[in-house]
CSV table of N, CA and C in Angstrom, one decimal:
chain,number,residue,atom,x,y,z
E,1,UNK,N,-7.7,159.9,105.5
E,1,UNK,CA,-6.6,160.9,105.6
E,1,UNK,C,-5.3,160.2,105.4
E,2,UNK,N,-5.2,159.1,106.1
E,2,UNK,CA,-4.0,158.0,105.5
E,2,UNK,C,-3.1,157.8,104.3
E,3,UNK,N,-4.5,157.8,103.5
E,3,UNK,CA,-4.2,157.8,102.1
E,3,UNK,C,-3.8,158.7,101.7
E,4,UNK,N,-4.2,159.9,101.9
E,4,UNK,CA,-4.1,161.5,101.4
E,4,UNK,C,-2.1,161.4,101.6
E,5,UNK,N,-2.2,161.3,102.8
E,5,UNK,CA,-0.5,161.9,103.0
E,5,UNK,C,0.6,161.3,102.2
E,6,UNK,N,0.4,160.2,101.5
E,6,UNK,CA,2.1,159.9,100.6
E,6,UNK,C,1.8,161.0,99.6
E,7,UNK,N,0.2,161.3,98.6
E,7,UNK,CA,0.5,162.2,97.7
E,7,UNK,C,0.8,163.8,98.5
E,8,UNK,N,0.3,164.3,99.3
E,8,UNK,CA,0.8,165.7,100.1
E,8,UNK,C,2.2,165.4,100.2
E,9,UNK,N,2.6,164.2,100.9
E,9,UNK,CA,4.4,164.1,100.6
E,9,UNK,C,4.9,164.4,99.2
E,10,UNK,N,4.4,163.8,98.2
E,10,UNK,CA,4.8,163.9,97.1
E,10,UNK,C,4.8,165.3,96.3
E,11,UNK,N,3.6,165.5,96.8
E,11,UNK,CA,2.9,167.5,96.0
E,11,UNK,C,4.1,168.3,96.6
E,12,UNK,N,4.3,167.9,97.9
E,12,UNK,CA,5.2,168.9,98.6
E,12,UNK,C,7.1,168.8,98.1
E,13,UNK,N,7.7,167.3,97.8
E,13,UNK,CA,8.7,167.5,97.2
E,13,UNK,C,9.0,167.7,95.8
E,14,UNK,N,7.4,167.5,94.7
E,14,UNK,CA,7.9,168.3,93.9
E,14,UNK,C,7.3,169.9,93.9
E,15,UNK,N,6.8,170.5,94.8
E,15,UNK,CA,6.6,172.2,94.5
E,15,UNK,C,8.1,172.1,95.1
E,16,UNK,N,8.9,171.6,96.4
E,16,UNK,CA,10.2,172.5,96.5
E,16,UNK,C,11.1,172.1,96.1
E,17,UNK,N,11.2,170.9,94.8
E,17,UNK,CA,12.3,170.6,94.6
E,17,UNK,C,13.4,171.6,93.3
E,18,UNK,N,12.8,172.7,93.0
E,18,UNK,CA,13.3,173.9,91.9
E,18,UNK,C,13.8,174.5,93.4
E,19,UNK,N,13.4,175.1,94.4
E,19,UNK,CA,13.4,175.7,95.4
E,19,UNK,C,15.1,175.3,95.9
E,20,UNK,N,15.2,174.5,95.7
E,20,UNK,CA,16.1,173.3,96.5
E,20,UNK,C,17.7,173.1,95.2
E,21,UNK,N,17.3,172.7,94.2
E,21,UNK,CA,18.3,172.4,93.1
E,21,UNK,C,18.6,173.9,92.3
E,22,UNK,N,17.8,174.6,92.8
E,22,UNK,CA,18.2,176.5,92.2
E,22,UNK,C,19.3,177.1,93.5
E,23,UNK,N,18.9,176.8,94.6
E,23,UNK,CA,20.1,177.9,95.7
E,23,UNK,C,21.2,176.6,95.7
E,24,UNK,N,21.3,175.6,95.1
E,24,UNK,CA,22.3,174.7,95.5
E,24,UNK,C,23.4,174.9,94.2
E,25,UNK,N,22.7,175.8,93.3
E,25,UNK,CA,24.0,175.9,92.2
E,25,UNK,C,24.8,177.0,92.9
E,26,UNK,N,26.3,176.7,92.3
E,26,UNK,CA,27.0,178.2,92.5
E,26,UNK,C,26.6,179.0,91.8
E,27,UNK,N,26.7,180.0,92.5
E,27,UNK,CA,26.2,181.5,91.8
E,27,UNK,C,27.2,182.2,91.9
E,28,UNK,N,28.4,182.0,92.4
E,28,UNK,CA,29.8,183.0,92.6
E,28,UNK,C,30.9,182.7,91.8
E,29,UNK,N,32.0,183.1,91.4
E,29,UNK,CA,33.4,182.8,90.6
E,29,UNK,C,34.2,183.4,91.6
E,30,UNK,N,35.4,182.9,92.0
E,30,UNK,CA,36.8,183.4,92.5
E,30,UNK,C,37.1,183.8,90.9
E,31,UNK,N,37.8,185.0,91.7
E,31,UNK,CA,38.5,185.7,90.6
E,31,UNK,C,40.1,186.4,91.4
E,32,UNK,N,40.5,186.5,90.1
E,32,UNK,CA,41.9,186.8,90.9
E,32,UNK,C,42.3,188.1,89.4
E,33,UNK,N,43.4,188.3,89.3
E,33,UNK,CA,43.7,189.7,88.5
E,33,UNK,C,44.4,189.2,87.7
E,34,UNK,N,43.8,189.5,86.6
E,34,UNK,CA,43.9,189.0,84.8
E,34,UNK,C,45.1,188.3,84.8
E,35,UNK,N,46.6,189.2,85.1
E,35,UNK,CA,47.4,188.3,84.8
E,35,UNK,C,48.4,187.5,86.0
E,36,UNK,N,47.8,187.0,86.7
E,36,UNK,CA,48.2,186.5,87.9
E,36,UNK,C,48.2,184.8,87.0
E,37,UNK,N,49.1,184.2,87.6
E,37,UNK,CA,49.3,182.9,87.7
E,37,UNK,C,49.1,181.5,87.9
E,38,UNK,N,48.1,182.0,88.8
E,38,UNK,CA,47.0,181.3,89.4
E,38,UNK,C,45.7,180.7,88.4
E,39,UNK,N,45.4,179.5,88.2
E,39,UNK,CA,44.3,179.2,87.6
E,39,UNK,C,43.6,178.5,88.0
E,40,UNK,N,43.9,177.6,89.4
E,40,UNK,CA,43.1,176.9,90.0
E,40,UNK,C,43.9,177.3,91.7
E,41,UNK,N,42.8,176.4,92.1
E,41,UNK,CA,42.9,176.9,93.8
E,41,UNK,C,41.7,175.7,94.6
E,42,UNK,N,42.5,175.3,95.2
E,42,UNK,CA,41.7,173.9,95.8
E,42,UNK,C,40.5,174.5,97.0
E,43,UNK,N,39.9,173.8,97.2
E,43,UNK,CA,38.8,174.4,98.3
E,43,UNK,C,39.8,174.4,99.6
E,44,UNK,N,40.4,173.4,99.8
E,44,UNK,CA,41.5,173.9,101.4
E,44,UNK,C,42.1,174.6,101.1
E,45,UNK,N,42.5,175.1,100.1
E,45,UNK,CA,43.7,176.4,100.3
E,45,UNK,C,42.7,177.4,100.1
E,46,UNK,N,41.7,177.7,99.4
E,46,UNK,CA,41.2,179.2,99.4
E,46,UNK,C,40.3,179.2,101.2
E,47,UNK,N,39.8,178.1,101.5
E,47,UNK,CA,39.4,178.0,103.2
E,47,UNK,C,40.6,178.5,104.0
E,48,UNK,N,41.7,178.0,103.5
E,48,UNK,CA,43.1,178.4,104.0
E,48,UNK,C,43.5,179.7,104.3
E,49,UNK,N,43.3,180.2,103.1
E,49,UNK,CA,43.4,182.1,102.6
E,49,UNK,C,42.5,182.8,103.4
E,50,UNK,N,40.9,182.5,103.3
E,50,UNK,CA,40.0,183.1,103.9
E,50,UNK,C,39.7,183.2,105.3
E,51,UNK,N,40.4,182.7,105.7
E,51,UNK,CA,40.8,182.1,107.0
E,51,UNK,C,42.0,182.5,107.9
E,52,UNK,N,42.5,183.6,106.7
E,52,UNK,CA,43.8,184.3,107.4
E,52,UNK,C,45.3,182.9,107.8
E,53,UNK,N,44.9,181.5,107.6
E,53,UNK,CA,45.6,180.4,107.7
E,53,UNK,C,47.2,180.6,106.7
E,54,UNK,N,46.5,180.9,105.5
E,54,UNK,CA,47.2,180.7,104.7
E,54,UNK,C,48.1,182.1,104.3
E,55,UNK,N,48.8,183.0,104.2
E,55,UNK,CA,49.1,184.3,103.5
E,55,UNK,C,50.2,184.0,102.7
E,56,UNK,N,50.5,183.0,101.6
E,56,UNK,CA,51.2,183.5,100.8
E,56,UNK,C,50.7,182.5,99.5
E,57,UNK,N,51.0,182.8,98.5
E,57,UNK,CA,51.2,182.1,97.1
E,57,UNK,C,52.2,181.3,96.7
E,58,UNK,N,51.9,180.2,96.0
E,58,UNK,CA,52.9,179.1,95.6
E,58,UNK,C,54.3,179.9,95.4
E,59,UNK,N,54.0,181.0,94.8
E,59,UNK,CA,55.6,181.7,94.6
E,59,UNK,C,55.9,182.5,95.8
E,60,UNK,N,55.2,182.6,96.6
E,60,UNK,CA,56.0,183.2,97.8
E,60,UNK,C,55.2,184.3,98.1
E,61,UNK,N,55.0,185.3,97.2
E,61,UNK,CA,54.4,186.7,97.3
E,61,UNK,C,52.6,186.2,98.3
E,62,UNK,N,52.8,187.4,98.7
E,62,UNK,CA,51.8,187.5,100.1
E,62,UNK,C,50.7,187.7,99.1
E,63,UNK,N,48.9,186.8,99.9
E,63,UNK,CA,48.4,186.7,99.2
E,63,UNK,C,47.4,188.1,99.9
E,64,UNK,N,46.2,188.9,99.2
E,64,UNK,CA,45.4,190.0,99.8
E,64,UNK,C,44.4,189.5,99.3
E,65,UNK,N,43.7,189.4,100.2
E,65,UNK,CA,42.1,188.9,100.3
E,65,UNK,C,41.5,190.3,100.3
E,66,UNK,N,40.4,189.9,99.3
E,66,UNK,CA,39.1,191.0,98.9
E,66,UNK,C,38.0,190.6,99.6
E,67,UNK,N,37.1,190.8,100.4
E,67,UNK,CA,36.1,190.6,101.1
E,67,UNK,C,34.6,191.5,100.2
E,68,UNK,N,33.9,190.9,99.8
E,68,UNK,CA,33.0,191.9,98.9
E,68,UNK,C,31.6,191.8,99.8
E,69,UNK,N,31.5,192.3,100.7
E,69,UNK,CA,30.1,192.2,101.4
E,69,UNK,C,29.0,193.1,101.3
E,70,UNK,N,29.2,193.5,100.6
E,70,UNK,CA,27.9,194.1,99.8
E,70,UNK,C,27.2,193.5,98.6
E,71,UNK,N,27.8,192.8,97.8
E,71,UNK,CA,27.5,191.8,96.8
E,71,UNK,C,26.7,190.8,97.4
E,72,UNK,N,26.2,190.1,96.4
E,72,UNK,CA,24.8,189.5,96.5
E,72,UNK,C,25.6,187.8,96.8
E,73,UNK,N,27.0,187.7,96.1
E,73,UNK,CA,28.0,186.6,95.9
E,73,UNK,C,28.3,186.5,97.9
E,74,UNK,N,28.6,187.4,98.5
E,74,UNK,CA,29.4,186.9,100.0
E,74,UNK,C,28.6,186.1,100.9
E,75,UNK,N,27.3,186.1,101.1
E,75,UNK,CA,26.7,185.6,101.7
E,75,UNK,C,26.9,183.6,101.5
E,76,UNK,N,26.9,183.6,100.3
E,76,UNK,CA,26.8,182.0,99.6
E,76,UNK,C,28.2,181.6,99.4
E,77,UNK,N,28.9,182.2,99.7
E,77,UNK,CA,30.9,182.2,99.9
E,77,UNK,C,30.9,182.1,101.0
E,78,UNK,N,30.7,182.7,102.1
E,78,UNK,CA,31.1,182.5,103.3
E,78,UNK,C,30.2,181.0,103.7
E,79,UNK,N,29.4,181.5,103.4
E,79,UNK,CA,28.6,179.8,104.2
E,79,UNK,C,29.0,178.6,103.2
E,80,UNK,N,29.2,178.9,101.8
E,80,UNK,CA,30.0,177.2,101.3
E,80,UNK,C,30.7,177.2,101.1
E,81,UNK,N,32.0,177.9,101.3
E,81,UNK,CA,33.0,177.6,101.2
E,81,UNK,C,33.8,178.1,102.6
E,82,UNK,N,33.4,178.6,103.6
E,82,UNK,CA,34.0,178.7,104.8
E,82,UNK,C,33.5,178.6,105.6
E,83,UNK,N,32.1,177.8,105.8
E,83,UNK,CA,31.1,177.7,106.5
E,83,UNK,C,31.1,178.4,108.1
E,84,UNK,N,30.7,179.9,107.3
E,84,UNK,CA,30.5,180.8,108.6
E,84,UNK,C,29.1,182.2,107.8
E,85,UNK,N,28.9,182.0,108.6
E,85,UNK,CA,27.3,182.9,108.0
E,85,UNK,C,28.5,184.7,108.1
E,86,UNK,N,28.1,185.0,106.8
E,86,UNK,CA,28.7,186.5,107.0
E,86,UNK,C,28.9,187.3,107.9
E,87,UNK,N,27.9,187.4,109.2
E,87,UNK,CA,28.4,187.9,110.5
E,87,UNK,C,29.6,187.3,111.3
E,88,UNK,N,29.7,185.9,111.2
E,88,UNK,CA,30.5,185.2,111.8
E,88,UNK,C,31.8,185.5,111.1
E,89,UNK,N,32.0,185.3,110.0
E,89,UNK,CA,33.2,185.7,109.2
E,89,UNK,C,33.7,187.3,109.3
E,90,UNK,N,33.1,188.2,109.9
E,90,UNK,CA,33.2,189.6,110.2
E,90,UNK,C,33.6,189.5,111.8
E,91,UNK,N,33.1,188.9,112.3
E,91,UNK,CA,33.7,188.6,114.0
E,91,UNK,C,34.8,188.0,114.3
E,92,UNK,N,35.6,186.9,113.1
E,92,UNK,CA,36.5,186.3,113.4
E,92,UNK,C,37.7,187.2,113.0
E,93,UNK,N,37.1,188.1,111.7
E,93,UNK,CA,38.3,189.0,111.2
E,93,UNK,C,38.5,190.3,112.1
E,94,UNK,N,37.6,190.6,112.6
E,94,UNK,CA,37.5,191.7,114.0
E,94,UNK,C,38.7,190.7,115.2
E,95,UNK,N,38.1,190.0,115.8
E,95,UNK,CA,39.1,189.1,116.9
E,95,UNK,C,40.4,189.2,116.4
E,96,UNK,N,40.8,188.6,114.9
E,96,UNK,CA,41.9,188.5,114.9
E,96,UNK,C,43.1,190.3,114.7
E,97,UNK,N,42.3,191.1,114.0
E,97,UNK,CA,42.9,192.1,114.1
E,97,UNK,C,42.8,192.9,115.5
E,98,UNK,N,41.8,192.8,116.4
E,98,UNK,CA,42.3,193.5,117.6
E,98,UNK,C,43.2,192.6,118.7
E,99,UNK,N,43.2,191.4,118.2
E,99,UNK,CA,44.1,190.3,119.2
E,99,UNK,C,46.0,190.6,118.3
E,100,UNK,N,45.9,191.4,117.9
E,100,UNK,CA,47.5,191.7,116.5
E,100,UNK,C,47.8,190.3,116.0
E,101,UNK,N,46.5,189.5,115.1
E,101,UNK,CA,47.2,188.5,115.0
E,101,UNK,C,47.1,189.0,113.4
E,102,UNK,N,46.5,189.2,112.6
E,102,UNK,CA,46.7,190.2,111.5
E,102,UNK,C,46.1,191.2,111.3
E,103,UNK,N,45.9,191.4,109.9
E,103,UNK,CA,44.9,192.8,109.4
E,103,UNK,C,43.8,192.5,108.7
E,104,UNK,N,42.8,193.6,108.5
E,104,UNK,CA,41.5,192.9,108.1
E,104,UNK,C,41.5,192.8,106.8
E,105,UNK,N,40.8,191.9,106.1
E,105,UNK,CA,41.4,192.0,104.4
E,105,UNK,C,40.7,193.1,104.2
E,106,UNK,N,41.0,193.6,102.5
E,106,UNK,CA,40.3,194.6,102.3
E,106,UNK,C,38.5,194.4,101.8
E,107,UNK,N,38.0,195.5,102.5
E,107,UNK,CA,36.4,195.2,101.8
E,107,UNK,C,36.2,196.1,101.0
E,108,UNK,N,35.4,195.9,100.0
E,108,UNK,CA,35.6,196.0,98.8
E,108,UNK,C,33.4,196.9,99.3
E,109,UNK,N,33.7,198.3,98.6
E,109,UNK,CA,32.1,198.8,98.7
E,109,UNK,C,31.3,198.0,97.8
E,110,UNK,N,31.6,197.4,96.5
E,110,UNK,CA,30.7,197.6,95.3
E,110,UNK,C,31.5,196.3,94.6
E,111,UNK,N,31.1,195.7,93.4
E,111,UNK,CA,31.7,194.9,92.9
E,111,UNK,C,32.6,195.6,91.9
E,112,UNK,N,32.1,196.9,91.2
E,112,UNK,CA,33.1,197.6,90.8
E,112,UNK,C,34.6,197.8,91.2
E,113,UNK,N,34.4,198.9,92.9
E,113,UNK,CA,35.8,198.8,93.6
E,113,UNK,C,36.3,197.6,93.4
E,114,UNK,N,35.9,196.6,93.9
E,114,UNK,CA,36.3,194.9,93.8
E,114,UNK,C,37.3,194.8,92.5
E,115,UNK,N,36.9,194.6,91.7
E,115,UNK,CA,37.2,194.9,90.3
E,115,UNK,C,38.6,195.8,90.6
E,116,UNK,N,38.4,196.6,90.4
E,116,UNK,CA,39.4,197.8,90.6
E,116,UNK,C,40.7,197.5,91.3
E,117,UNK,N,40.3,196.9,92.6
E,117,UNK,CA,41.4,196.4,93.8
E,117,UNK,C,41.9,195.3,93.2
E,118,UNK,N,41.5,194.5,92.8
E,118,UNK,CA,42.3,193.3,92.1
E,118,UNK,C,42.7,193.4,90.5
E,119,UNK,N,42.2,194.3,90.0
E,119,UNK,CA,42.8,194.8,88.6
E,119,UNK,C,44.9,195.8,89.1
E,120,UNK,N,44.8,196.5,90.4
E,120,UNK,CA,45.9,196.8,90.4
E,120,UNK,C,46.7,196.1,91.7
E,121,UNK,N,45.8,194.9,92.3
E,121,UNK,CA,46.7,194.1,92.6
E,121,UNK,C,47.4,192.8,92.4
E,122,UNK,N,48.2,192.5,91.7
E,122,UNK,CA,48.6,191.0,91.1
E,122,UNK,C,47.8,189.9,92.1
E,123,UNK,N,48.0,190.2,93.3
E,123,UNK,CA,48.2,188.9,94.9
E,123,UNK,C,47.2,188.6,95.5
E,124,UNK,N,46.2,189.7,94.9
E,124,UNK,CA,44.9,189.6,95.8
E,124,UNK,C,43.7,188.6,94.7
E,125,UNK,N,42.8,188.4,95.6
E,125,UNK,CA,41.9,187.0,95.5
E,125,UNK,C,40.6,187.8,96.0
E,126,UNK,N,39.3,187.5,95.4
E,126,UNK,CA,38.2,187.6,95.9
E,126,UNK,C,37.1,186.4,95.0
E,127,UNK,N,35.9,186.9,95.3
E,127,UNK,CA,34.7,186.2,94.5
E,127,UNK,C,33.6,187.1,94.4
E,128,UNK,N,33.0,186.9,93.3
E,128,UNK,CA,31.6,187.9,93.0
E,128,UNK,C,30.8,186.7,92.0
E,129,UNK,N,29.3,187.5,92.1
E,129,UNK,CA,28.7,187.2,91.1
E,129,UNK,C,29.3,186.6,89.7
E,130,UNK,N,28.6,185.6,89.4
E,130,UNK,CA,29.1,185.5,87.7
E,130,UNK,C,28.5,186.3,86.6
E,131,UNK,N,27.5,187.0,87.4
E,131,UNK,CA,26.8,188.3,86.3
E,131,UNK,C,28.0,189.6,86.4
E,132,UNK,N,28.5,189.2,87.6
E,132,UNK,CA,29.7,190.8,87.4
E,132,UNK,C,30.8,190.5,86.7
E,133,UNK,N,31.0,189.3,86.7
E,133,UNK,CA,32.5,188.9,85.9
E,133,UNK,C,33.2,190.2,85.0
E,134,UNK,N,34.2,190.6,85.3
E,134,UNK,CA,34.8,192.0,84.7
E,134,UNK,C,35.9,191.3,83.8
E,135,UNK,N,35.8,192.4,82.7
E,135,UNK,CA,37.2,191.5,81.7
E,135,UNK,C,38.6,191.8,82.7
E,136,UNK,N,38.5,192.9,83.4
E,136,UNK,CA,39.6,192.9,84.3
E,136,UNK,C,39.9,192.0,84.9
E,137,UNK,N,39.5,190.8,85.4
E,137,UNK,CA,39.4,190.0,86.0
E,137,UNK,C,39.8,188.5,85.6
E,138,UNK,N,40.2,187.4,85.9
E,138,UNK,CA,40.1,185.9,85.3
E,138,UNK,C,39.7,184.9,86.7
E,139,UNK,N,38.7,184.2,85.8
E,139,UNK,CA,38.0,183.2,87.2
E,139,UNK,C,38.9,182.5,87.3
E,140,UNK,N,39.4,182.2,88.5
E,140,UNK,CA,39.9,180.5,89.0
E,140,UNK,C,39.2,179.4,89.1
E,141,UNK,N,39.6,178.3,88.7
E,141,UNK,CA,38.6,177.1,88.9
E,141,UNK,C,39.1,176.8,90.3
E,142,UNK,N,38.1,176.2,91.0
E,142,UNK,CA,37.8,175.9,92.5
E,142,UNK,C,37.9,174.2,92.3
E,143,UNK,N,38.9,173.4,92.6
E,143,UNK,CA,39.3,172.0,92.7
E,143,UNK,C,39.5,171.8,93.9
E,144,UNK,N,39.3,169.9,94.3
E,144,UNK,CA,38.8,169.6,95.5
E,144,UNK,C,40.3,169.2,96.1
């Protein structure tokens, strides 16, 4: 039985290692509204923004967070890049709007509305799928 276990070790990290190097890719794009300014956005300043920390843009103008929690993208956003499981990220934005410390960003039904909301807002920021990518839309690169 001794012998048996290094190959069971082995059988076992390669069946889960697709398992493992598949949910570890990004699957999501920040996107912001075609013709906004913006082309990159460091991981502390978008933790910044999402986080209610941050509200404004290098030029001043207030920034509007899109929340898309119906998309298949929020779940894998909130936990890698603001490491809060999507219920927790809905609790913190509940506390802070009934404590008047702000407002809740907007949530977005559908990746469409999403789309929509940031197509007629210059200032607002979200993330979706990279299958939804809308020409309305331009990704930001995410720098460390």
């Amino acid at each position: 039985m001794t012998a048996l276990r290094p190959i069971i070790y082995l059988l076992l990290i390669l069946l889960l290692s697709p398992c493992v190097t598949a949910s570890m890719g990004q699957e999501y794009v920040v996107v912001v509204n075609k013709d906004s300014q913006i082309d990159t956005v460091s991981v502390k300043d978008l933790r910044r923004m999402f986080l209610g920390k941050s509200k404004k843009w290098p030029d001043g103008s207030a920034v509007m967070l899109v929340l898309n929690p119906n998309d298949a993208a929020h779940s894998e956003f909130t936990r890698t890049m603001l490491h809060k499981s999507p219920k927790q990220l809905s609790l913190f934005w509940r506390k802070n709007l009934y404590s008047g410390r702000s407002m809740m960003p907007y949530s977005a039904e559908n990746p469409d509305d999403m789309s929509i909301y940031l197509d007629k807002h210059k200032n607002a920021i979200s993330y979706q799928t990279k299958d939804d990518l809308s020409e309305l839309l331009k990704p930001v690169r995410i720098t460390k």
